[in-house]
């Protein structure tokens, strides 16, 4: 066990099992104390590497993250404190691994419930190798104005109130972390404050004892008096009694053992901590308080009188000239996090993204204001979800059914079209699903599947201007533009596209109006007079019918319809639908275990 000071203003720690709040609290304390370097040198997250962004005052810093304890210790040889936030299941193993590192001098174990046999092994190893274990079941410890472990002393407001941003003259040790926070406040009210405070933890076998730390405090010149807060259960306080009797402590010790009310209960009572359970008269609070008093400690008559006892002891030291007045310093202002400042109404900050189609902030996600559960309970389908997420409204059932038909009819068109071919080649090259899908999607454009918007745009303009098919087609020809939605490499007058016929049949039976579709049909009649394959294709059918859907539903203004066509909504239908087929082709090639594709040379015209 160390015989003097454990921490200083240059102490750095390794933090095991990253927790954002306690690490940030340590860094905020560093800034409050005016430290030049952060007290957290590195973070250990088993299996992870990289950096973790945190704040050191107003500056954002990147703290290295290491996958193993060994790697962290090698990267930060000056970090000699290991703060272990592992669960009780793994705390012992990770703590032992840290103790075995030559650079680690102090290990703080936060977890409660560490198996007692494991704790005993840790204690034995630490004592044999002159190392210190604080905990298990501890909040940690603090050296005022220099270094603190994790959540010790609580919030910044409490730290400032307790004047822990600068050193005082009192050494404090307790079993309880919660009571430590209370006592830091008490000590600050009636003395010049804490120099060092330790919570040894409430388990039956603490890694270090009350007397271990009192004996350390006795060797630290800056500490002029000590305060001890024990509790019923166990015999740890008696080691302090022996140290006092043997004259090993020559500074005033104010002590109190909590739990005097236990005698009021007829049966044995467990008080919070695993070790706070009286196992006989010697382990009672009354017996311990009496033994401490007999050994020379200053023991008040009750916990309520403890503050007065501390005050009187400190004032006596001041009178004797053993305590010099401490110059008060104003601590710097800790910058407030943006999230808390916004929450408290102190600042306002612009958002970076606007979303109007979905909201995941409540108990369940909502699509355009409709809760997910409502979508399921109403038996809505994919077409309804598309209407909510794309058009931000619930369209009539015939509209959503039409959307679903479009998706089904456009899902695939065989392995020979460019999109499927690209996907198949990519899948056979051993690429993953997303790469194979994207390679096929990238072929969608004016020549393959991407003419729906253009078809709708040109048909709408021509129909709205009352152009005859002749005027429309010939006008496009003069501009050097092929009529989108007209023409097919395979289909013809005598071999119509079944998909087009199905879409037209559904629309004529369900749509209030098919004005744009009928216009497209008249255009087709004119183009067929020029060539047998200039039929209305599926792009043209969907484009014209979607115009009828938007106009006939009565749910969209003219401006909204123009915007939908301009943005590219309708091509989105083809992209969505064809993704289903492209994914299918990817799985098909993977399932068939097809080898790398090489295009046959006899299918290539080699020429100069």
XYZ file of C-alpha atoms in Angstrom:
608
model
C 0.000 0.000 0.000
C 1.263 3.452 -0.912
C 2.368 5.560 2.038
C 1.785 9.042 0.643
C -0.025 11.031 -1.962
C -1.767 9.063 -4.751
C -2.666 11.838 -7.154
C -1.371 15.177 -8.440
C -2.230 17.821 -11.034
C -0.408 15.766 -13.662
C -2.000 12.399 -12.848
C -3.564 10.705 -15.840
C -5.894 7.725 -15.966
C -7.049 4.992 -18.308
C -10.824 4.591 -18.362
C -12.130 1.048 -18.876
C -15.583 0.416 -20.431
C -16.413 3.879 -21.759
C -19.196 5.885 -20.121
C -19.607 9.378 -21.563
C -20.874 11.246 -18.485
C -18.220 10.283 -15.893
C -15.402 10.858 -18.398
C -16.786 14.295 -19.323
C -17.173 15.117 -15.626
C -13.501 14.302 -15.093
C -12.499 16.583 -17.960
C -14.765 19.371 -16.700
C -13.129 19.059 -13.280
C -9.701 19.290 -14.932
C -10.706 22.522 -16.644
C -12.199 23.859 -13.419
C -8.898 23.217 -11.628
C -6.830 24.846 -14.355
C -5.043 21.670 -15.393
C -3.001 21.982 -18.569
C -3.579 18.403 -19.702
C -6.711 16.208 -19.515
C -6.702 13.621 -16.758
C -8.048 10.907 -19.088
C -5.189 9.736 -21.287
C -7.040 6.911 -22.996
C -10.182 4.827 -23.062
C -10.303 1.036 -23.191
C -13.273 -0.535 -24.932
C -12.576 -4.243 -25.494
C -12.602 -4.969 -29.220
C -12.827 -1.319 -30.292
C -10.246 1.175 -31.468
C -10.290 4.768 -32.650
C -11.051 8.030 -30.896
C -13.815 9.423 -28.690
C -14.723 13.112 -28.982
C -15.151 14.996 -25.693
C -14.760 18.535 -24.396
C -11.854 19.987 -22.431
C -13.259 23.365 -21.535
C -14.344 24.968 -24.805
C -11.980 22.846 -26.852
C -13.192 19.586 -28.392
C -10.549 16.878 -28.057
C -10.127 13.328 -29.356
C -9.214 10.767 -26.703
C -7.673 7.542 -28.058
C -9.700 4.340 -27.690
C -7.805 1.056 -27.291
C -8.995 -2.523 -27.640
C -6.900 -3.990 -24.807
C -5.483 -2.957 -21.468
C -1.995 -3.887 -22.624
C -2.214 -1.681 -25.715
C -3.499 1.272 -23.679
C -0.739 0.984 -21.085
C 1.889 0.753 -23.800
C 0.490 3.828 -25.574
C 0.210 5.881 -22.350
C 3.079 4.880 -20.046
C 2.593 7.893 -17.747
C -1.046 7.016 -16.970
C -0.873 5.261 -13.604
C -4.558 5.166 -12.550
C -6.981 2.560 -13.934
C -10.664 3.481 -13.555
C -12.755 0.349 -14.041
C -16.402 0.792 -15.036
C -16.816 -2.870 -16.016
C -19.786 -4.839 -14.666
C -19.382 -7.012 -11.566
C -19.021 -10.041 -13.873
C -15.826 -8.850 -15.551
C -14.500 -6.259 -13.109
C -12.171 -8.661 -11.277
C -10.474 -10.036 -14.399
C -9.938 -6.617 -15.967
C -8.732 -5.166 -12.657
C -6.200 -7.969 -12.236
C -5.001 -7.426 -15.799
C -4.483 -3.745 -14.961
C -2.678 -4.468 -11.681
C -0.236 -6.671 -13.574
C 0.790 -3.737 -15.788
C 3.945 -2.119 -14.410
C 2.693 1.385 -15.224
C -0.532 1.108 -13.169
C -0.313 2.107 -9.491
C -3.970 2.670 -8.541
C -7.057 0.696 -9.610
C -10.553 2.000 -8.817
C -13.346 -0.596 -9.160
C -16.774 1.014 -9.456
C -18.968 -2.104 -9.714
C -20.903 -3.537 -6.787
C -21.263 -7.254 -6.226
C -17.784 -8.377 -7.312
C -17.371 -11.952 -5.926
C -15.621 -11.779 -2.572
C -13.105 -14.476 -3.487
C -12.052 -12.451 -6.524
C -11.731 -9.312 -4.426
C -9.479 -11.146 -1.946
C -7.149 -12.165 -4.792
C -7.009 -8.570 -6.002
C -6.212 -7.292 -2.505
C -3.465 -9.863 -1.998
C -1.837 -9.091 -5.346
C -2.054 -5.329 -4.803
C -0.493 -5.484 -1.340
C 2.270 -7.811 -2.536
C 3.137 -5.413 -5.326
C 2.706 -2.111 -3.428
C -0.347 -1.029 -5.426
C -3.655 0.491 -4.323
C -7.166 -0.784 -4.968
C -10.078 1.569 -4.290
C -13.382 -0.293 -4.201
C -15.213 -2.402 -5.254
C -18.560 -0.642 -4.913
C -16.954 2.789 -4.831
C -17.593 6.144 -6.436
C -13.807 6.696 -6.335
C -11.834 9.516 -4.867
C -10.653 13.083 -5.407
C -7.672 15.290 -4.771
C -9.019 18.799 -4.655
C -7.706 21.020 -7.424
C -5.845 18.140 -9.047
C -7.640 14.907 -10.033
C -10.870 13.032 -9.545
C -12.142 9.577 -10.377
C -15.299 9.287 -12.481
C -18.426 10.638 -10.806
C -16.758 11.479 -7.485
C -18.295 14.593 -5.866
C -21.184 14.646 -8.341
C -22.051 17.631 -10.491
C -19.892 20.657 -11.235
C -22.264 22.799 -9.157
C -21.659 20.552 -6.145
C -17.890 20.576 -6.733
C -17.855 24.378 -6.813
C -20.045 24.597 -3.700
C -17.673 22.219 -1.903
C -14.631 24.232 -3.102
C -13.041 21.100 -4.516
C -11.477 23.068 -7.378
C -8.642 24.026 -5.008
C -6.934 22.120 -2.165
C -7.873 22.506 1.492
C -6.339 21.008 4.612
C -8.638 18.067 5.408
C -8.188 14.421 4.455
C -11.455 12.509 4.338
C -12.199 8.809 4.018
C -15.516 7.017 4.054
C -17.085 3.749 3.002
C -20.014 5.463 1.303
C -19.722 7.410 -1.936
C -23.063 9.132 -1.419
C -22.152 10.234 2.090
C -18.786 11.413 0.794
C -20.551 13.982 -1.348
C -22.522 15.123 1.677
C -19.410 15.325 3.852
C -17.414 17.283 1.259
C -20.096 19.926 1.602
C -20.025 19.771 5.381
C -16.239 20.024 5.526
C -16.250 22.999 3.125
C -18.719 24.883 5.353
C -16.644 24.689 8.522
C -13.012 24.347 7.322
C -10.879 25.473 4.398
C -11.989 22.361 2.509
C -10.862 18.928 1.391
C -7.337 18.104 0.314
C -8.064 14.502 -0.559
C -11.190 12.384 -0.218
C -11.596 8.648 -0.727
C -14.647 6.380 -0.673
C -13.263 2.884 -0.077
C -16.545 1.182 -1.062
C -19.279 -0.589 0.789
C -18.496 -4.234 0.043
C -17.463 -6.628 2.821
C -13.861 -6.730 1.618
C -12.689 -3.302 0.407
C -9.496 -3.161 -1.635
C -8.046 -0.636 0.803
C -9.169 0.187 4.316
C -10.004 3.292 6.305
C -6.731 2.995 8.208
C -4.725 2.546 4.985
C -5.804 5.980 3.846
C -5.589 7.655 7.258
C -1.986 6.482 7.515
C -1.350 7.907 4.044
C -2.967 11.201 4.997
C -0.747 11.346 8.058
C 2.279 11.406 5.751
C 0.975 14.200 3.502
C 2.185 17.565 4.861
C -0.667 19.539 3.322
C -3.243 17.547 5.290
C -3.612 18.954 8.807
C -6.556 16.928 10.080
C -8.568 13.845 9.059
C -12.250 13.020 9.037
C -13.477 9.420 9.017
C -17.023 8.254 8.353
C -17.452 4.544 9.023
C -20.499 2.336 9.320
C -21.709 -0.621 11.298
C -20.646 -4.067 10.115
C -17.188 -5.508 9.661
C -14.120 -4.645 11.739
C -12.313 -2.236 9.441
C -12.538 0.623 11.941
C -10.596 -1.428 14.508
C -7.459 -1.322 12.357
C -7.700 2.464 12.694
C -8.185 2.067 16.432
C -4.938 0.065 16.629
C -3.065 2.633 14.534
C -4.228 5.388 16.894
C -3.247 3.390 19.992
C 0.181 2.661 18.541
C 0.793 6.363 17.903
C 1.058 5.949 14.126
C -1.266 8.917 13.633
C -0.154 12.297 14.967
C -2.805 14.528 13.392
C -6.321 15.109 14.760
C -8.867 12.499 13.622
C -12.578 13.301 13.788
C -14.572 10.083 13.377
C -18.130 8.857 13.374
C -19.546 5.393 12.675
C -23.071 5.463 11.286
C -25.723 2.917 12.116
C -26.390 3.588 15.778
C -30.109 3.181 15.083
C -29.636 -0.535 14.380
C -30.255 -1.337 18.042
C -33.793 -0.045 17.688
C -34.645 -3.033 15.465
C -35.530 -6.387 17.002
C -33.723 -8.347 14.278
C -30.540 -7.805 12.316
C -30.901 -5.216 9.556
C -28.950 -4.810 6.289
C -28.128 -1.132 5.673
C -27.559 -0.523 1.939
C -23.978 -1.697 1.503
C -23.096 -5.380 1.544
C -20.786 -4.739 4.482
C -23.255 -2.612 6.487
C -24.614 -5.459 8.592
C -23.773 -5.926 12.207
C -22.411 -9.378 12.954
C -22.185 -8.972 16.709
C -21.617 -6.369 19.401
C -18.104 -5.495 18.240
C -19.448 -4.661 14.778
C -22.103 -2.310 16.130
C -21.763 1.420 15.511
C -21.807 2.122 19.270
C -18.899 -0.249 19.973
C -16.820 1.176 17.155
C -17.473 4.783 18.165
C -16.469 3.990 21.738
C -13.279 2.202 20.641
C -12.287 5.119 18.422
C -12.911 7.572 21.248
C -10.885 5.488 23.681
C -8.023 5.380 21.137
C -7.890 9.166 20.937
C -10.135 10.053 18.013
C -12.562 12.956 18.353
C -15.983 11.289 18.294
C -19.147 13.406 18.602
C -22.276 12.272 20.411
C -24.285 11.956 17.189
C -24.032 12.408 13.450
C -25.745 15.775 13.844
C -22.875 16.881 16.080
C -20.209 15.765 13.596
C -20.119 19.118 11.793
C -19.506 20.981 15.050
C -16.725 18.569 16.013
C -15.001 19.131 12.668
C -15.376 22.893 13.022
C -13.980 22.981 16.552
C -11.008 20.805 15.591
C -10.168 22.952 12.581
C -10.501 26.228 14.508
C -8.131 24.880 17.125
C -5.555 24.134 14.443
C -5.941 27.658 13.119
C -5.433 29.099 16.614
C -2.297 26.986 17.025
C -0.971 28.319 13.710
C -0.890 24.892 12.119
C -3.215 25.928 9.291
C -2.412 28.887 7.088
C -5.238 30.817 5.433
C -5.963 29.690 1.861
C -6.322 32.323 -0.801
C -9.685 31.903 -2.473
C -9.703 31.773 -6.256
C -12.639 32.125 -8.580
C -13.005 28.979 -10.685
C -13.491 29.385 -14.428
C -16.950 29.018 -15.922
C -17.531 25.575 -17.399
C -19.082 25.979 -20.865
C -22.587 24.558 -20.865
C -23.382 21.791 -23.322
C -25.554 22.932 -26.193
C -28.246 20.334 -25.490
C -28.723 21.403 -21.864
C -28.551 25.097 -22.778
C -31.267 24.634 -25.391
C -33.366 22.631 -22.928
C -33.100 25.382 -20.315
C -33.992 28.060 -22.863
C -30.659 29.873 -22.626
C -29.727 29.585 -26.276
C -31.288 28.741 -29.596
C -29.514 26.880 -32.334
C -30.387 26.299 -35.972
C -31.143 22.770 -37.082
C -29.132 21.121 -39.821
C -31.791 18.920 -41.420
C -35.472 19.467 -42.133
C -37.767 16.435 -42.259
C -41.482 16.569 -42.974
C -42.270 12.947 -43.848
C -41.451 11.007 -40.688
C -40.838 11.465 -36.982
C -39.146 8.957 -34.679
C -39.095 11.044 -31.491
C -42.202 9.604 -29.825
C -43.117 6.166 -28.569
C -43.314 4.869 -32.148
C -42.307 6.152 -35.591
C -44.872 8.139 -37.558
C -45.158 8.384 -41.340
C -46.533 11.810 -42.289
C -48.125 12.009 -38.838
C -49.662 8.510 -38.981
C -48.371 6.219 -36.190
C -46.846 2.913 -37.248
C -49.378 0.967 -35.201
C -52.245 2.716 -36.992
C -50.791 1.715 -40.366
C -50.708 -1.928 -39.307
C -54.070 -1.929 -37.527
C -55.803 -0.436 -40.577
C -54.289 -3.097 -42.812
C -52.611 -0.528 -45.062
C -50.172 -1.709 -47.721
C -46.965 -0.671 -49.406
C -48.858 1.737 -51.677
C -50.262 3.497 -48.616
C -46.802 3.801 -47.076
C -45.474 5.268 -50.341
C -48.347 7.752 -50.416
C -47.485 8.879 -46.886
C -43.714 9.074 -47.311
C -43.642 10.411 -50.879
C -46.786 12.531 -51.097
C -47.319 13.285 -47.365
C -51.001 12.354 -47.487
C -53.238 9.309 -47.453
C -54.359 8.786 -51.020
C -57.609 6.959 -51.919
C -57.364 3.204 -52.095
C -57.540 3.071 -55.911
C -54.483 5.349 -56.007
C -52.407 3.253 -53.631
C -53.517 0.096 -55.412
C -52.296 1.598 -58.698
C -48.942 2.378 -57.074
C -48.675 -1.233 -55.927
C -49.552 -2.513 -59.410
C -46.810 -0.318 -60.889
C -44.298 -1.730 -58.407
C -45.329 -5.301 -59.181
C -45.313 -4.860 -62.961
C -41.945 -3.088 -63.009
C -40.161 -5.317 -60.490
C -38.290 -7.214 -63.181
C -38.042 -7.610 -66.934
C -35.706 -10.559 -67.273
C -31.924 -10.978 -67.088
C -31.111 -9.381 -70.454
C -32.016 -5.741 -69.805
C -29.094 -3.502 -68.924
C -29.858 -3.114 -65.201
C -30.245 -6.829 -64.549
C -27.207 -7.600 -66.709
C -25.019 -5.217 -64.718
C -26.268 -6.654 -61.436
C -25.630 -10.228 -62.590
C -22.104 -9.424 -63.755
C -21.338 -7.658 -60.479
C -22.778 -10.473 -58.336
C -20.743 -13.016 -60.288
C -17.651 -10.929 -59.565
C -18.187 -11.781 -55.905
C -19.417 -8.376 -54.849
C -21.909 -7.882 -52.014
C -25.651 -7.250 -52.312
C -25.488 -3.451 -52.113
C -22.723 -3.209 -54.729
C -24.609 -5.522 -57.084
C -27.869 -3.605 -56.591
C -26.249 -0.219 -57.147
C -24.458 -1.336 -60.307
C -27.850 -2.192 -61.792
C -29.575 0.959 -60.538
C -26.892 3.147 -62.105
C -28.053 2.108 -65.574
C -31.500 3.654 -65.011
C -31.827 6.798 -67.055
C -33.371 8.245 -70.219
C -32.685 5.044 -72.185
C -33.636 2.498 -69.531
C -36.520 2.886 -67.144
C -35.910 6.540 -66.440
C -38.306 8.011 -68.975
C -41.436 8.040 -66.791
C -40.943 11.626 -65.628
C -40.068 12.836 -69.119
C -43.086 11.035 -70.581
C -45.366 12.642 -68.005
C -43.745 16.034 -68.529
C -44.085 16.073 -72.320
C -47.550 14.428 -72.450
C -48.850 16.915 -69.871
C -47.444 19.922 -71.718
C -48.848 18.791 -75.058
C -52.259 17.815 -73.683
C -52.624 20.999 -71.635
C -51.775 23.061 -74.758
C -54.273 21.043 -76.818
C -51.647 19.977 -79.347
C -52.739 17.356 -81.867
C -50.653 14.162 -81.945
C -49.214 15.377 -85.250
C -48.193 18.742 -83.788
C -46.720 17.115 -80.712
C -44.720 14.357 -82.442
C -43.512 16.486 -85.321
C -42.608 19.317 -82.959
C -40.475 16.923 -80.918
C -38.873 15.645 -84.108
C -37.872 19.162 -85.148
C -36.198 19.618 -81.756
C -34.329 16.348 -82.190
C -36.043 14.781 -79.160
C -37.471 11.293 -79.159
C -40.943 11.103 -77.633
C -40.430 9.635 -74.123
C -42.767 6.736 -73.370
C -43.096 5.740 -77.027
C -41.171 2.853 -78.611
C -39.933 -0.568 -77.619
C -37.134 -2.810 -78.839
C -39.287 -5.961 -78.697
C -42.953 -4.982 -78.411
C -44.991 -3.831 -81.432
C -48.492 -3.224 -82.782
C -49.066 -6.985 -82.959
C -47.186 -7.830 -79.761
C -48.405 -5.321 -77.197
C -46.815 -4.981 -73.775
C -49.106 -6.841 -71.396
C -48.075 -4.525 -68.586
C -49.416 -1.513 -70.463
C -52.729 -3.266 -71.100
C -53.118 -4.195 -67.420
C -52.414 -0.626 -66.275
C -54.894 0.821 -68.784
C -57.563 -1.678 -67.817
C -57.217 -0.861 -64.099
C -57.282 2.892 -64.754
C -60.372 2.776 -66.964
C -62.189 0.800 -64.263
C -61.099 2.843 -61.224
C -59.869 6.334 -62.133
C -62.352 9.234 -62.232
C -60.632 10.505 -65.370
C -58.050 9.126 -67.808
C -57.582 12.269 -69.902
C -53.807 12.080 -70.108
C -53.777 8.348 -70.788
C -56.227 8.781 -73.663
C -54.049 11.541 -75.059
C -51.045 9.187 -74.903
C -53.090 6.556 -76.767
C -53.849 9.027 -79.581
C -50.149 9.841 -79.783
C -49.439 6.093 -80.028
C -51.912 5.766 -82.913
C -50.012 8.456 -84.800
C -46.541 7.011 -84.094
C -47.670 3.518 -85.135
C -48.442 4.958 -88.528
C -44.734 5.680 -88.823
C -43.259 2.440 -87.418
C -44.621 -0.825 -86.082
C -42.592 -0.703 -82.829
C -43.490 2.874 -81.810
C -45.981 1.606 -79.237
C -46.834 3.163 -75.895
C -44.384 1.487 -73.517
C -44.661 0.964 -69.771
C -42.848 4.268 -69.041
C -45.375 6.183 -71.095
C -48.296 4.300 -69.573
C -47.188 4.949 -65.999
C -46.273 8.559 -66.756
C -49.622 9.440 -68.349
C -51.671 7.486 -65.823
C -49.873 9.057 -62.901
C -50.868 12.433 -64.262
C -54.486 11.209 -64.252
C -54.028 9.948 -60.670
C -52.661 13.268 -59.451
C -55.236 15.379 -61.297
C -58.233 13.104 -60.800
C -57.784 12.478 -57.065
C -58.455 16.151 -56.319
C -55.755 16.062 -53.644
C -53.029 17.962 -55.512
C -52.872 21.507 -56.815
C -51.549 22.235 -60.301
C -48.362 23.604 -58.740
C -47.890 20.432 -56.688
C -48.412 18.245 -59.783
C -45.806 20.217 -61.722
C -43.390 19.961 -58.803
C -43.894 16.192 -58.454
C -43.112 15.659 -62.128
C -40.137 18.043 -62.019
C -38.516 16.521 -58.920
C -38.550 12.976 -60.303
C -41.198 11.217 -58.211
C -42.368 9.023 -61.047
C -38.938 7.649 -61.896
C -38.762 6.821 -58.198
C -41.474 4.241 -58.792
C -39.307 2.445 -61.350
C -36.230 2.645 -59.116
C -38.185 1.212 -56.183
C -39.808 -1.522 -58.241
C -36.739 -2.581 -60.182
C -34.711 -2.809 -56.953
C -36.842 -5.837 -56.067
C -35.830 -7.614 -59.260
C -32.180 -6.601 -59.068
C -31.962 -7.956 -55.529
C -33.563 -11.140 -56.788
C -30.977 -11.489 -59.569
C -28.181 -10.988 -57.032
C -29.535 -13.752 -54.798
C -30.111 -15.976 -57.821
C -26.489 -15.750 -58.951
C -25.210 -16.272 -55.408
C -27.480 -19.263 -54.920
C -26.347 -20.794 -58.229
C -22.729 -20.115 -57.292
C -22.068 -18.660 -60.720
C -18.424 -17.952 -61.623
C -16.923 -14.674 -62.799
C -18.597 -13.524 -65.996
C -16.500 -12.972 -69.099
C -18.210 -11.748 -72.234
C -17.625 -14.132 -75.187
C -15.220 -12.716 -77.733
C -17.318 -13.981 -80.641
C -20.035 -11.548 -79.492
C -17.683 -8.585 -80.011
C -16.937 -6.882 -83.303
C -13.237 -6.190 -83.289
C -12.472 -3.470 -85.785
C -10.076 -0.679 -86.531
